[in-house]
């Protein structure tokens, strides 16, 4: 990528799922997930518009292996909307694990998008739940605010960042993924699949230093 992408008033930084449970010591820790914090905090100072996503599940959520007797975390099952990976219990509403990591420091964030709060649908994307039909409202927010380009950073690169990028693209927004401000889980080839998907969509993948 060319250096020095200029951030303007129609750009949004979307900071994905920087919550305690996704950081080392959490219940679904993304390896080295805490390393993104200084990068994301610095990035955010460049953007006038920032939104945060927050994974926010009820106890007994469909995506939890513990909700399916005899199943283990990281197995894939088939649910009404297709395949669903089972996860350890994580980001349960109102628990410390669901809180933003204490080192995340973006006081000017204008929106928090909570997702995954319906018991029977998981939600990786900030735009649509995993049935790919139930909207979160973020696309409408962006349109009403005149925001046209979405920059993505956060956790995990190969799940919530990936699906958010794909859906942003599908909704007609320009998409930029700031890869060094993300970390991946890499379950069953998910990291490579993410790189292939983003490349196929023509998504710009840049580093923090590319943003002016
Ligand atoms: Zn979740």
Coordinates of C-alpha atoms and ligand atoms in Angstrom, one line a residue:
X1 CA 0.0 0.0 0.0
X2 CA 1.0 3.5 -0.6
X3 CA 2.1 5.3 2.5
X4 CA 0.1 8.0 4.1
X5 CA -3.6 7.2 3.7
X6 CA -5.2 10.5 4.7
X7 CA -8.1 10.0 7.2
X8 CA -11.0 12.3 6.6
X9 CA -14.4 13.2 8.0
X10 CA -16.2 10.4 6.2
X11 CA -13.9 7.6 7.7
X12 CA -14.7 5.4 10.6
X13 CA -12.3 3.4 12.7
X14 CA -14.2 0.2 13.8
X15 CA -12.4 -1.3 16.9
X16 CA -13.5 -4.9 17.2
X17 CA -14.0 -6.8 20.4
X18 CA -11.1 -5.6 22.5
X19 CA -12.5 -7.2 25.6
X20 CA -11.0 -9.0 28.6
X21 CA -12.1 -12.5 27.5
X22 CA -10.3 -12.1 24.1
X23 CA -7.0 -11.0 25.7
X24 CA -4.4 -13.2 27.5
X25 CA -5.9 -14.5 30.7
X26 CA -9.4 -14.3 29.3
X27 CA -11.7 -17.2 28.5
X28 CA -11.3 -17.1 24.8
X29 CA -7.9 -15.5 24.6
X30 CA -6.5 -14.5 21.2
X31 CA -2.8 -15.1 21.4
X32 CA -1.0 -11.8 22.0
X33 CA -4.3 -10.0 21.7
X34 CA -3.2 -7.4 24.3
X35 CA -0.4 -6.3 22.0
X36 CA -2.9 -4.4 19.8
X37 CA -3.8 -2.0 22.5
X38 CA -1.1 0.7 22.1
X39 CA -1.6 0.5 18.3
X40 CA -5.3 0.9 18.5
X41 CA -5.2 3.7 21.0
X42 CA -2.8 5.6 18.8
X43 CA -4.8 5.0 15.7
X44 CA -7.9 6.2 17.3
X45 CA -6.4 9.6 17.9
X46 CA -6.2 10.0 14.1
X47 CA -9.9 9.3 13.5
X48 CA -12.6 11.8 14.3
X49 CA -15.2 8.9 14.2
X50 CA -14.6 5.7 16.1
X51 CA -17.0 2.9 16.9
X52 CA -16.4 -0.1 19.2
X53 CA -17.9 -3.5 19.0
X54 CA -18.6 -5.6 22.1
X55 CA -19.3 -9.3 22.0
X56 CA -22.2 -9.6 24.5
X57 CA -23.7 -13.0 25.0
X58 CA -26.4 -14.2 27.4
X59 CA -25.5 -17.2 29.6
X60 CA -26.3 -20.4 27.8
X61 CA -25.6 -18.9 24.4
X62 CA -25.8 -21.2 21.4
X63 CA -22.1 -20.6 20.5
X64 CA -20.9 -22.0 23.8
X65 CA -19.8 -25.6 23.8
X66 CA -21.2 -25.8 27.3
X67 CA -24.7 -25.4 25.8
X68 CA -24.3 -28.6 23.8
X69 CA -23.8 -31.7 26.0
X70 CA -21.0 -33.9 24.8
X71 CA -19.4 -31.2 22.6
X72 CA -16.1 -29.5 23.1
X73 CA -14.8 -26.0 22.4
X74 CA -13.6 -25.5 18.8
X75 CA -15.8 -28.3 17.4
X76 CA -18.1 -27.3 14.5
X77 CA -21.8 -28.1 14.7
X78 CA -24.6 -27.4 12.3
X79 CA -27.3 -25.0 13.5
X80 CA -30.3 -23.4 11.8
X81 CA -28.2 -21.0 9.8
X82 CA -25.3 -23.3 8.9
X83 CA -22.0 -24.3 10.5
X84 CA -21.1 -22.8 13.9
X85 CA -17.9 -23.3 15.7
X86 CA -18.3 -23.9 19.4
X87 CA -16.4 -21.7 21.8
X88 CA -15.6 -21.7 25.5
X89 CA -18.1 -19.5 27.4
X90 CA -17.0 -15.9 26.8
X91 CA -18.1 -12.3 27.0
X92 CA -21.2 -13.1 29.1
X93 CA -23.3 -10.0 29.6
X94 CA -22.3 -8.1 32.7
X95 CA -19.3 -10.1 33.6
X96 CA -15.7 -8.8 33.8
X97 CA -14.7 -10.8 30.8
X98 CA -17.2 -8.9 28.6
X99 CA -15.8 -5.5 29.7
X100 CA -13.4 -3.6 27.4
X101 CA -9.8 -4.2 28.2
X102 CA -8.7 -1.6 30.8
X103 CA -5.8 -0.5 28.6
X104 CA -8.2 0.4 25.7
X105 CA -8.4 4.2 25.8
X106 CA -10.7 5.7 23.3
X107 CA -12.8 8.2 25.2
X108 CA -14.1 9.9 22.0
X109 CA -15.6 6.7 20.6
X110 CA -19.1 7.7 19.5
X111 CA -20.8 4.3 19.3
X112 CA -20.7 0.9 21.0
X113 CA -22.2 -1.9 18.9
X114 CA -23.2 -4.9 21.0
X115 CA -23.6 -8.2 19.1
X116 CA -24.3 -11.8 19.9
X117 CA -27.0 -10.9 22.4
X118 CA -29.6 -13.2 20.9
X119 CA -29.3 -16.6 22.5
X120 CA -29.8 -18.6 19.4
X121 CA -27.6 -16.6 16.9
X122 CA -23.9 -15.9 17.1
X123 CA -22.6 -12.8 15.6
X124 CA -19.0 -12.4 14.3
X125 CA -19.7 -9.4 12.1
X126 CA -20.4 -5.9 13.4
X127 CA -23.0 -5.6 10.6
X128 CA -25.0 -8.9 10.5
X129 CA -25.4 -11.8 12.9
X130 CA -24.3 -15.2 11.7
X131 CA -27.5 -15.9 9.9
X132 CA -26.2 -13.1 7.6
X133 CA -29.6 -11.6 7.6
X134 CA -30.2 -10.0 11.0
X135 CA -28.7 -6.5 11.0
X136 CA -27.0 -4.9 13.9
X137 CA -27.9 -1.4 12.7
X138 CA -24.3 -0.3 12.0
X139 CA -24.8 0.1 8.3
X140 CA -27.7 2.5 8.9
X141 CA -25.6 4.4 11.4
X142 CA -22.8 4.8 8.9
X143 CA -25.2 6.0 6.2
X144 CA -27.0 8.5 8.4
X145 CA -23.7 9.9 9.5
X146 CA -22.3 10.1 6.0
X147 CA -19.4 7.7 6.8
X148 CA -18.2 6.0 3.6
X149 CA -15.0 4.1 4.5
X150 CA -14.4 1.7 7.4
X151 CA -11.0 1.0 8.8
X152 CA -10.9 -2.2 10.9
X153 CA -8.7 -3.2 13.8
X154 CA -9.0 -5.5 16.8
X155 CA -9.8 -9.1 17.6
X156 CA -9.9 -11.6 16.1
X157 CA -8.5 -10.9 12.7
X158 CA -9.8 -14.2 11.3
X159 CA -13.3 -14.0 12.8
X160 CA -15.0 -10.8 13.8
X161 CA -12.6 -8.5 11.9
X162 CA -12.9 -10.7 8.8
X163 CA -16.7 -11.0 8.8
X164 CA -17.1 -7.3 9.6
X165 CA -14.8 -6.4 6.6
X166 CA -16.8 -8.7 4.3
X167 CA -20.1 -7.3 5.3
X168 CA -18.9 -3.7 5.1
X169 CA -17.8 -4.5 1.6
X170 CA -21.2 -6.1 0.9
X171 CA -23.0 -3.0 2.2
X172 CA -21.1 -0.8 -0.2
X173 CA -18.5 0.8 2.1
X174 CA -14.9 1.1 1.2
X175 CA -12.9 -1.2 3.6
X176 CA -9.4 -1.0 5.0
X177 CA -8.0 -3.6 7.4
X178 CA -5.1 -2.5 9.5
X179 CA -3.5 -5.9 10.0
X180 CA -0.8 -5.2 12.5
X181 CA -3.5 -3.8 14.8
X182 CA -5.3 -7.2 14.7
X183 CA -4.4 -10.6 16.1
X184 CA -5.7 -14.0 14.9
X185 CA -7.0 -17.1 16.7
X186 CA -6.2 -19.4 13.7
X187 CA -8.7 -22.3 14.1
X188 CA -8.7 -24.9 11.3
X189 CA -7.1 -22.7 8.7
X190 CA -9.1 -19.6 9.5
X191 CA -6.1 -17.3 9.1
X192 CA -5.3 -18.4 5.6
X193 CA -9.0 -18.4 4.6
X194 CA -9.2 -14.8 5.9
X195 CA -6.3 -13.6 3.8
X196 CA -7.8 -15.3 0.7
X197 CA -11.2 -13.8 1.3
X198 CA -9.9 -10.3 1.8
X199 CA -7.7 -10.5 -1.3
X200 CA -10.6 -11.8 -3.3
X201 CA -12.7 -8.8 -2.3
X202 CA -9.9 -6.4 -3.1
X203 CA -9.8 -5.2 0.5
X204 CA -7.0 -2.9 1.3
X205 CA -4.8 -4.5 4.0
X206 CA -2.4 -2.0 5.5
X207 CA -0.3 -1.3 8.6
X208 CA -0.7 1.3 11.3
X209 CA 2.2 3.3 9.8
X210 CA 0.3 3.6 6.5
X211 CA -2.3 5.8 8.2
X212 CA -1.4 9.5 8.1
Ligands
LIG1 ZN1 -18.8 -14.5 21.0

